[in-house]
mmCIF file of C-alpha atoms and ligand atoms in Angstrom:
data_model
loop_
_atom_site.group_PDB
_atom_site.id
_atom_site.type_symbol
_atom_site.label_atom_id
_atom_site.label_comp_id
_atom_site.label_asym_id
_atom_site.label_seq_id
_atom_site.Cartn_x
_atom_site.Cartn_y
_atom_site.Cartn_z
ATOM 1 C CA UNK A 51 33.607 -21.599 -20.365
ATOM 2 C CA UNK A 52 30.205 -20.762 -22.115
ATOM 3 C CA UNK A 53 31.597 -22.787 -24.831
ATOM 4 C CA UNK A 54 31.786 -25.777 -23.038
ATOM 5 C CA UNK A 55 28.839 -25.307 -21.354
ATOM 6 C CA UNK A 56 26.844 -25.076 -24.395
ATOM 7 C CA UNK A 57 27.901 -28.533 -25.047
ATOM 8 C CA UNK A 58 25.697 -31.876 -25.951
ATOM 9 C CA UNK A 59 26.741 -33.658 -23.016
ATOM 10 C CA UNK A 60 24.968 -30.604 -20.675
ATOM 11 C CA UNK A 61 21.693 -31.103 -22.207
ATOM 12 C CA UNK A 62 20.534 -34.500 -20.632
ATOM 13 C CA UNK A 63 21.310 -32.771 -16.645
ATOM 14 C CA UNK A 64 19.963 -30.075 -17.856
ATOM 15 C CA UNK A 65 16.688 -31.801 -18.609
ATOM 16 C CA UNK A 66 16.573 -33.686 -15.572
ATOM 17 C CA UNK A 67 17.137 -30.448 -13.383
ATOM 18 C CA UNK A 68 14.637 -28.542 -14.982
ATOM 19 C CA UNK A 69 12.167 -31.389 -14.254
ATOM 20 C CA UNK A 70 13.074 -31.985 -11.065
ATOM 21 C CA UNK A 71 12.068 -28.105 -10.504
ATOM 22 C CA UNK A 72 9.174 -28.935 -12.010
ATOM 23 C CA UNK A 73 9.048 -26.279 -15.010
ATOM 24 C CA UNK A 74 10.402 -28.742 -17.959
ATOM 25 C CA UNK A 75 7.331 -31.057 -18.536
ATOM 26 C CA UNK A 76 6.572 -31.317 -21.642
ATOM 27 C CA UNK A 77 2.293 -31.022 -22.508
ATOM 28 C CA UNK A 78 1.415 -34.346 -24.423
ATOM 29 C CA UNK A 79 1.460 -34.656 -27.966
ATOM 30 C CA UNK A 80 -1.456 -32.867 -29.417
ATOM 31 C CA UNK A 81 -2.302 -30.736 -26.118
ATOM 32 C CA UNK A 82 -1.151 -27.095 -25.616
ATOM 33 C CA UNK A 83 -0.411 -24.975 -22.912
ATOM 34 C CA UNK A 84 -3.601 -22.149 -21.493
ATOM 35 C CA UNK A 85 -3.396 -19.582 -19.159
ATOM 36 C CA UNK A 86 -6.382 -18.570 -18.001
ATOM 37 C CA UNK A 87 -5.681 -14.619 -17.015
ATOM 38 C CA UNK A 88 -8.816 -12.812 -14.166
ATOM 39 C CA UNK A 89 -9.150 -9.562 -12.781
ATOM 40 C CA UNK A 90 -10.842 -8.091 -9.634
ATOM 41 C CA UNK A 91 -10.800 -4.059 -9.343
ATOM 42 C CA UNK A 92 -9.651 -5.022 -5.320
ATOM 43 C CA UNK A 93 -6.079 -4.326 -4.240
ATOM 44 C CA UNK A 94 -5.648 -3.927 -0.478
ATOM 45 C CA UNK A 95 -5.426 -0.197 1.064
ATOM 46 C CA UNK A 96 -7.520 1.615 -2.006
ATOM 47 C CA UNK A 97 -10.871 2.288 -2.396
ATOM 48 C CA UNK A 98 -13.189 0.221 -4.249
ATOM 49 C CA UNK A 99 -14.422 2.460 -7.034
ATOM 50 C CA UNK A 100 -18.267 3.064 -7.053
ATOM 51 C CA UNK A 101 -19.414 0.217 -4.536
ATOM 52 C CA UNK A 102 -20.886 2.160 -2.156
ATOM 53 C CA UNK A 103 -21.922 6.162 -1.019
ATOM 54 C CA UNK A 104 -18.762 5.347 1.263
ATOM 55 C CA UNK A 105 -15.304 4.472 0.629
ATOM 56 C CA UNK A 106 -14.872 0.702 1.168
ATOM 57 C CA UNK A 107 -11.529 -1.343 0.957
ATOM 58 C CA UNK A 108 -11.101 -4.622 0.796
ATOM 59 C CA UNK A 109 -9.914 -7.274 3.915
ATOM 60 C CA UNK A 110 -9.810 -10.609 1.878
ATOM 61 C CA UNK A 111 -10.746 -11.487 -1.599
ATOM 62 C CA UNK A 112 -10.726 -15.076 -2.147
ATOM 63 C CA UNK A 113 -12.160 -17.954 -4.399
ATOM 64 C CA UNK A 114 -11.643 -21.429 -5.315
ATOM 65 C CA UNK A 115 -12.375 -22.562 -9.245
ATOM 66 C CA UNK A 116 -13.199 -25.766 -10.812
ATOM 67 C CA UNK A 117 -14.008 -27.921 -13.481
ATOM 68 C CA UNK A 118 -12.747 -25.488 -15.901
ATOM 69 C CA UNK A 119 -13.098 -25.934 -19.673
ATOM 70 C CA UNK A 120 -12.338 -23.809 -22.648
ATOM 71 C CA UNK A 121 -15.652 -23.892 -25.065
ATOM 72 C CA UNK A 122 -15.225 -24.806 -29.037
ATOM 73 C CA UNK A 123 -17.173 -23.309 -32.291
ATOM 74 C CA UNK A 124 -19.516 -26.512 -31.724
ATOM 75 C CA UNK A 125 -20.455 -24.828 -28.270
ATOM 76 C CA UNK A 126 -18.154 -28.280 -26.927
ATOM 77 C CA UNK A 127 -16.605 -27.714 -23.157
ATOM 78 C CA UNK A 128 -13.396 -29.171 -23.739
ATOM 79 C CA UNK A 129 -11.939 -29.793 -19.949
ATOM 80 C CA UNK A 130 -8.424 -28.072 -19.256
ATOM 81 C CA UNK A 131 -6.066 -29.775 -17.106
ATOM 82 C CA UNK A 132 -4.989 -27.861 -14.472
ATOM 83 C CA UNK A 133 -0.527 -27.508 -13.824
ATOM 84 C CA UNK A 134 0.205 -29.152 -10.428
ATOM 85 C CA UNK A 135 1.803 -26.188 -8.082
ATOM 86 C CA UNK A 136 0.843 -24.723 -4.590
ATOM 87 C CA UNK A 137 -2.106 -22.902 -5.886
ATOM 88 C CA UNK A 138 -3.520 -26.003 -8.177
ATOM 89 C CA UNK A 139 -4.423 -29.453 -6.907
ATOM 90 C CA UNK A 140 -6.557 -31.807 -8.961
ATOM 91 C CA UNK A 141 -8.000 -29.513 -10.998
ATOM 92 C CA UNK A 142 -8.885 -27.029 -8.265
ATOM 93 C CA UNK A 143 -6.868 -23.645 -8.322
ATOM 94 C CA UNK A 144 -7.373 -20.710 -5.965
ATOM 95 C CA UNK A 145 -7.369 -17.090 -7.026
ATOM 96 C CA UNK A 146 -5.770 -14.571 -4.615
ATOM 97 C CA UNK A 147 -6.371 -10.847 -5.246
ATOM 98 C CA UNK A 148 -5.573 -9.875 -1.729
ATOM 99 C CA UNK A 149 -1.779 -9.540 -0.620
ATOM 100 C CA UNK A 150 -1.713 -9.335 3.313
ATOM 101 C CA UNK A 151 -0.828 -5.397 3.761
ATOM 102 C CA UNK A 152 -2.859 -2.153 4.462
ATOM 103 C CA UNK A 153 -5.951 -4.283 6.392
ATOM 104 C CA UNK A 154 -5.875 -7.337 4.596
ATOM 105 C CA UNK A 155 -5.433 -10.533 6.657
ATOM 106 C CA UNK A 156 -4.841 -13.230 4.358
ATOM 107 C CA UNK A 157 -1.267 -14.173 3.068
ATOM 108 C CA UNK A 158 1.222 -12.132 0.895
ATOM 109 C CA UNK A 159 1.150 -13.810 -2.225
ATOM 110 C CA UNK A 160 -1.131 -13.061 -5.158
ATOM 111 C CA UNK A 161 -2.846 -15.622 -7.809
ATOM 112 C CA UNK A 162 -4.429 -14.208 -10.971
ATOM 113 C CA UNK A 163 -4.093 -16.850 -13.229
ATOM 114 C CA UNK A 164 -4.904 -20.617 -13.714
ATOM 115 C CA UNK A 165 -2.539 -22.564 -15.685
ATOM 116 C CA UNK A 166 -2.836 -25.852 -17.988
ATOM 117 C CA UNK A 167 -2.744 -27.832 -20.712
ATOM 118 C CA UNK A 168 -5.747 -28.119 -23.060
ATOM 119 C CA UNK A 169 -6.506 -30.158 -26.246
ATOM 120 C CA UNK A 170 -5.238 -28.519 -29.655
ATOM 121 C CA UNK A 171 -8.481 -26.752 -30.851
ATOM 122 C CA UNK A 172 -10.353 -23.326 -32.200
ATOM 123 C CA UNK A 173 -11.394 -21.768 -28.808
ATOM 124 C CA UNK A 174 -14.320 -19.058 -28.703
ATOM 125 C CA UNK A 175 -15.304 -19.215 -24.880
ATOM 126 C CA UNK A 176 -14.708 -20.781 -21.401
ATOM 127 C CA UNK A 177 -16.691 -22.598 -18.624
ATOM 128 C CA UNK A 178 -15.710 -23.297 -14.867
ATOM 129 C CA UNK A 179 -17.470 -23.672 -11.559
ATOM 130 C CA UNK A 180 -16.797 -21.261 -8.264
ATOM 131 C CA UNK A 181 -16.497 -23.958 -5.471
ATOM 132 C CA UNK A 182 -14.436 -26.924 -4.623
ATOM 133 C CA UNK A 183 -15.757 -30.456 -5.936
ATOM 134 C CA UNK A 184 -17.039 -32.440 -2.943
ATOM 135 C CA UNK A 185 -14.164 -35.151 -2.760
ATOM 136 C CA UNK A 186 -11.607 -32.182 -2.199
ATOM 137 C CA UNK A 187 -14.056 -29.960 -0.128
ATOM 138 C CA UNK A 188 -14.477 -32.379 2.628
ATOM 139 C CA UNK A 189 -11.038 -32.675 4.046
ATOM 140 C CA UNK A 190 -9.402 -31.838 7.016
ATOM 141 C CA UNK A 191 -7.207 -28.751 6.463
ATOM 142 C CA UNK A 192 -3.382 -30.214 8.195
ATOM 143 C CA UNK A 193 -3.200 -33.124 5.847
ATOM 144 C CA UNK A 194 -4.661 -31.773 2.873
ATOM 145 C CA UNK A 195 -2.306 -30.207 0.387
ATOM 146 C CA UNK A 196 -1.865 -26.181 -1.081
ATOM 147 C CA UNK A 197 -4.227 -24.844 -1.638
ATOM 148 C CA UNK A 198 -6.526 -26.192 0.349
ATOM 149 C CA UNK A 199 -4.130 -26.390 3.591
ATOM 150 C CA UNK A 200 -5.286 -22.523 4.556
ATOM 151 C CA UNK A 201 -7.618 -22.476 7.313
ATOM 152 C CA UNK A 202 -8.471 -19.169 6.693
ATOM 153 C CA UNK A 203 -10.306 -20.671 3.073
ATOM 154 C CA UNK A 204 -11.596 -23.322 5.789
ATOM 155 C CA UNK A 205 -15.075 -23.472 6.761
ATOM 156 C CA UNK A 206 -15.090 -25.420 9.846
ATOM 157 C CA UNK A 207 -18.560 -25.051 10.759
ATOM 158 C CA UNK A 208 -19.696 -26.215 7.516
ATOM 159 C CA UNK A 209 -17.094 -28.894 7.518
ATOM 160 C CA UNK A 210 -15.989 -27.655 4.011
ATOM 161 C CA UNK A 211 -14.293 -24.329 2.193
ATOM 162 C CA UNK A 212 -15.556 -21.561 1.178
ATOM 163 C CA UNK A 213 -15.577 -21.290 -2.136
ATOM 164 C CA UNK A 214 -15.510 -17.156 -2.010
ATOM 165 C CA UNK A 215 -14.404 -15.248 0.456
ATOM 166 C CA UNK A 216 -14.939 -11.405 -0.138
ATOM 167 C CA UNK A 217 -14.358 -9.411 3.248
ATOM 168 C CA UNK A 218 -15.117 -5.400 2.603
ATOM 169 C CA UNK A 219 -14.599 -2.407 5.010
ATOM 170 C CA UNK A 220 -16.956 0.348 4.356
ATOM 171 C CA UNK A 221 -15.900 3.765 5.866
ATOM 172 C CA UNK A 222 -17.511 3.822 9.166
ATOM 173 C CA UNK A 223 -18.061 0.657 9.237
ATOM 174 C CA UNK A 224 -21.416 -2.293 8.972
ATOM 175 C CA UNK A 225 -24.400 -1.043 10.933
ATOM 176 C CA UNK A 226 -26.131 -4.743 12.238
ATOM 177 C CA UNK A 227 -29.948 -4.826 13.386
ATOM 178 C CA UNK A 228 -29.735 -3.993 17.018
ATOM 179 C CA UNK A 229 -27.250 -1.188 16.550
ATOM 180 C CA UNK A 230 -23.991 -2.182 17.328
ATOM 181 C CA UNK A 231 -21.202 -1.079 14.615
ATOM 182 C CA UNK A 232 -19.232 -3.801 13.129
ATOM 183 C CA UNK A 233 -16.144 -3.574 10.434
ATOM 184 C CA UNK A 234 -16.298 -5.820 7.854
ATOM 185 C CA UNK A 235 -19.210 -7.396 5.338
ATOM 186 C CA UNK A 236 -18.453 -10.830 5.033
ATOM 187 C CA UNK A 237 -19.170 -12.877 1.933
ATOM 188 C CA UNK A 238 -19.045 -16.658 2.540
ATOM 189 C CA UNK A 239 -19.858 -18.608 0.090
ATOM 190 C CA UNK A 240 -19.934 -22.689 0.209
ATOM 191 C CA UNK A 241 -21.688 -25.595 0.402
ATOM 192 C CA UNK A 242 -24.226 -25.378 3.673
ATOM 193 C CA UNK A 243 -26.338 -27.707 5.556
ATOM 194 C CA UNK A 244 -23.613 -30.147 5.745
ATOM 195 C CA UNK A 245 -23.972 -33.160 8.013
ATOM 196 C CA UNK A 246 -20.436 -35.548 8.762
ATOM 197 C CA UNK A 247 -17.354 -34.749 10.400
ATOM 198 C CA UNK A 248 -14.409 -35.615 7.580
ATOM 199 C CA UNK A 249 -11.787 -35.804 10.424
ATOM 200 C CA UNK A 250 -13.689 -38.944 11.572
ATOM 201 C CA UNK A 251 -13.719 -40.138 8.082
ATOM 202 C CA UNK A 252 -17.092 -39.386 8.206
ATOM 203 C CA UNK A 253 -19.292 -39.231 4.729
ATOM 204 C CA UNK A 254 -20.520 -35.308 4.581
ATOM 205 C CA UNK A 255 -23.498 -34.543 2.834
ATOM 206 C CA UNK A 256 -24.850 -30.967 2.489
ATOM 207 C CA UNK A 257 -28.001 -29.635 1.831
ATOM 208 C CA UNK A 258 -27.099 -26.771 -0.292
ATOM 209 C CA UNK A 259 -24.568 -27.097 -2.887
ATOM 210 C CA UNK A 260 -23.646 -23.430 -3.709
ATOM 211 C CA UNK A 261 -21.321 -23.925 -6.354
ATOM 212 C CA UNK A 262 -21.542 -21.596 -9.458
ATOM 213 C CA UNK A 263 -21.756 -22.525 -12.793
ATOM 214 C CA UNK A 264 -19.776 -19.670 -15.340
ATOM 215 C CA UNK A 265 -19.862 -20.166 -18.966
ATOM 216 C CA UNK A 266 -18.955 -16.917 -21.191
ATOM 217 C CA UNK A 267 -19.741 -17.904 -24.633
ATOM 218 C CA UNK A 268 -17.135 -15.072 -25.803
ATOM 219 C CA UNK A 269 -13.904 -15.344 -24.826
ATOM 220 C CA UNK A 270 -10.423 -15.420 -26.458
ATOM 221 C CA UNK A 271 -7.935 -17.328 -23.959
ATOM 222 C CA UNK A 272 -5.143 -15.582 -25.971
ATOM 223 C CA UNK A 273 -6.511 -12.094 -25.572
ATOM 224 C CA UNK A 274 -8.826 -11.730 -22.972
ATOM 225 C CA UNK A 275 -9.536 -11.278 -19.452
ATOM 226 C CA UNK A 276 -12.126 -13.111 -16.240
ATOM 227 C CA UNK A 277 -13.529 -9.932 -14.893
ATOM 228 C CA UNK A 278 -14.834 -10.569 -11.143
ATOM 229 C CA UNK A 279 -17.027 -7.490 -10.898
ATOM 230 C CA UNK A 280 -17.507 -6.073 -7.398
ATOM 231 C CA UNK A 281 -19.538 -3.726 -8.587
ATOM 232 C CA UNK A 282 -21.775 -6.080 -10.235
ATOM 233 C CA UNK A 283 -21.959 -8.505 -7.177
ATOM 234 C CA UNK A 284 -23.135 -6.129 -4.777
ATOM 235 C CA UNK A 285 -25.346 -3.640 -6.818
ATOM 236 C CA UNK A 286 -28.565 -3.519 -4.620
ATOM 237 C CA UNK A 287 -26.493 -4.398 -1.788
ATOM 238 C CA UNK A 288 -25.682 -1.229 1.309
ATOM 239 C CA UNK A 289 -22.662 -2.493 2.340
ATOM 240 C CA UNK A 290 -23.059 0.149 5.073
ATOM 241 C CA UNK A 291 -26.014 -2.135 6.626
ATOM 242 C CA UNK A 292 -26.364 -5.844 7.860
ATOM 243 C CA UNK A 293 -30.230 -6.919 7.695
ATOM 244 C CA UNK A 294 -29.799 -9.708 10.733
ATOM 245 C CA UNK A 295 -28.042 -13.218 10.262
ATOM 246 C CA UNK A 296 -24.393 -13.533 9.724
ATOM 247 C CA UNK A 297 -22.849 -9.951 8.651
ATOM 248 C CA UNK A 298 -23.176 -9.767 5.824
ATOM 249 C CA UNK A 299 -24.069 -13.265 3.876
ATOM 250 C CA UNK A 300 -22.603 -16.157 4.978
ATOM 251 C CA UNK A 301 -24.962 -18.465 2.784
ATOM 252 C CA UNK A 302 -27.647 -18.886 5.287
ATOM 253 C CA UNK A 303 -30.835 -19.929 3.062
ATOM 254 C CA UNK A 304 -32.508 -17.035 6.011
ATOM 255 C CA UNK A 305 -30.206 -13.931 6.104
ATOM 256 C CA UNK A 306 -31.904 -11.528 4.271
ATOM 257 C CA UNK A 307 -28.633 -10.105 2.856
ATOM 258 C CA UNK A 308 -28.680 -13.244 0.774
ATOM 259 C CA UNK A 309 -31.298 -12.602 -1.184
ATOM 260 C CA UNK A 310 -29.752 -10.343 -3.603
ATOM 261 C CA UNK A 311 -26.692 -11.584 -3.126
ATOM 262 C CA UNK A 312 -27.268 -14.925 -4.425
ATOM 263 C CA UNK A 313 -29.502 -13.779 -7.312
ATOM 264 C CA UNK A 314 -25.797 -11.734 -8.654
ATOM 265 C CA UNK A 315 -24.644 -15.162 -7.897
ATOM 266 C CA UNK A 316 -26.890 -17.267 -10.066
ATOM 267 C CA UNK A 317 -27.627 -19.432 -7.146
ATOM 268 C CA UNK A 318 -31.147 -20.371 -5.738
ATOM 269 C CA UNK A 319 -30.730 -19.399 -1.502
ATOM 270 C CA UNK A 320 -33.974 -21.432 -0.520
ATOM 271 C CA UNK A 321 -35.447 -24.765 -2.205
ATOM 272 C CA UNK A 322 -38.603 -24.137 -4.392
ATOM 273 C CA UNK A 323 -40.875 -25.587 -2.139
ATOM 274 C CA UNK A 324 -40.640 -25.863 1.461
ATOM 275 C CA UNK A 325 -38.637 -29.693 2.481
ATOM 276 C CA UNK A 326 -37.386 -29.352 -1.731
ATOM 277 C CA UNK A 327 -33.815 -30.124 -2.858
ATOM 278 C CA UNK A 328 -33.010 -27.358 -5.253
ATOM 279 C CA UNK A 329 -31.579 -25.230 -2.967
ATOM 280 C CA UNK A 330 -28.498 -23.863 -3.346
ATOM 281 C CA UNK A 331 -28.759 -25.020 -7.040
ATOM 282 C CA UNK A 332 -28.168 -22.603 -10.294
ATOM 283 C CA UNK A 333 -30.599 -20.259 -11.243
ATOM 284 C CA UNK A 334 -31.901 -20.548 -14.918
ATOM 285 C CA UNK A 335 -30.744 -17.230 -15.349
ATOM 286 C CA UNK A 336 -26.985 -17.829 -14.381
ATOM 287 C CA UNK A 337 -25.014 -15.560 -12.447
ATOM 288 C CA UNK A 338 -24.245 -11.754 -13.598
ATOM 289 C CA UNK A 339 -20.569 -10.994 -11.806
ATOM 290 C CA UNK A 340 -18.584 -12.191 -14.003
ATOM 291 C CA UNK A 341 -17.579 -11.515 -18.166
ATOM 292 C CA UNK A 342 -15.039 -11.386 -20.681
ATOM 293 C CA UNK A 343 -13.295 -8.191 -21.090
ATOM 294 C CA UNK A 344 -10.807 -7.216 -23.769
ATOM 295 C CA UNK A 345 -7.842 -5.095 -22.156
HETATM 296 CA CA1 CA B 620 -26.585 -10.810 7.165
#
């Protein structure tokens, strides 16, 4: 039998089923396959370590990426193009570092990794963006394909996604301004200030971009690890307290719990100068959440 299967005549079928699944396409000539491997210290049902005087766990922990490019010894971003698959559309993947149990409320599956094809070159770091370009941001959610199908990554009110969505349950729960207890500090990042309803086939335009810019200028795709560091992102933060606004920070340019938040983020919350346009833009600084590590 495994004789006969091992025969020439299999090998064309063969081919043609393993493409069909999707699995068997070959990178072009000259390109070479990258995984791009990140970490966050969150798994549903433990404690975050060090976050907070209390024990916190984690409800969602979700981002989109973009634009991502691996970074030569000429300091050149050479783009990687991102594997078609439920997680991946047009060069947009979603990481997933919740799983649905123990509190969480997202969806079962995990994604740690993005996936591609990238020129044949010497590789010594790696750039992408946290957010969703505008073309694919701006959709309505029942058409649009996976990954951005999931109304829970769905920003209605913003007509948009969120490009991070990082729910946390500290012990005892968020104290808000007027007393009242509340579970969960929210972080919603996206695009805000939009204007146009995309289900009318309406133009959007937002105010404030919010999308991050990451470049780590050391960084081994072979060897090393994204590290999305909790710890980092809400040092200064008391994720026991809300400060008014939103709980937590849902990217209002006025929510005080912003402030530091975006600063971790890289991002400028408020224009320059009142009526300005740099809002929501990079800081010169650049965000401080996420590195390189070597496991
Ligand atoms: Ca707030």
């Amino acid at each position: 039998m495994w004789t006969m299967m091992k025969g020439r005549r299999l090998a064309a079928p063969l081919m043609l089923a393993l493409a069909l699944a999707g699995c068997a396409t070959p990178p072009p000539e000259g390109d070479r396959p990258v995984a791009l491997r990140f970490a966050m210290d969150a798994a549903c049902g433990r404690d975050l370590a060090g976050i907070a005087p209390v024990p916190v766990q984690v409800r969602d922990a979700r981002l989109f990426v973009s634009e991502v490019a691996l970074i030569d010894r000429a300091g050149r971003a050479v783009p990687v193009t991102l594997d078609q698959n439920v997680w991946q559309h047009q060069g947009t993947a979603l990481l997933d570092f919740e799983d649905a149990t123990q509190g969480c409320t997202g969806t079962p599956d995990l994604n740690d990794r993005i996936t591609g094809t990238v020129k044949a070159g010497d590789y010594t770091g790696v750039a992408f963006t946290i957010g969703v370009p505008p073309a694919l941001n701006h959709s309505a959610y029942e058409q649009a394909p996976a990954p951005f199908d999931l109304t829970a990554m769905g920003w209605s009110w913003q007509a948009g996604r969120k490009f991070i969505k990082i729910e946390l349950l500290p012990q005892g729960g968020v104290q808000r301004p007027n007393g009242t207890p509340t579970g969960a500090w929210n972080v919603h990042l996206g695009s805000s200030g939009c204007k146009g309803d995309p289900v009318k086939g309406e133009t959007v335009t937002c105010a404030a971009s919010n999308r991050i810019p990451v470049r780590l200028e050391r960084f081994d795709p072979a060897r090393d690890v994204i590290d999305i560091d909790l710890k980092a992102l809400f040092a200064g933060t008391d994720l026991t307290r809300d400060g008014g606004g939103a709980v937590g920070c849902m990217s209002g340019p006025s929510d005080p719990d912003c402030t530091v938040l975006f600063q971790a983020m890289g991002l400028r919350l408020k224009p320059t100068v009142e009526g300005g346009t740099d809002g929501g833009q990079p800081l010169p600084e650049g965000q401080r959440f996420i590195k390189a590590v070597r496991p």
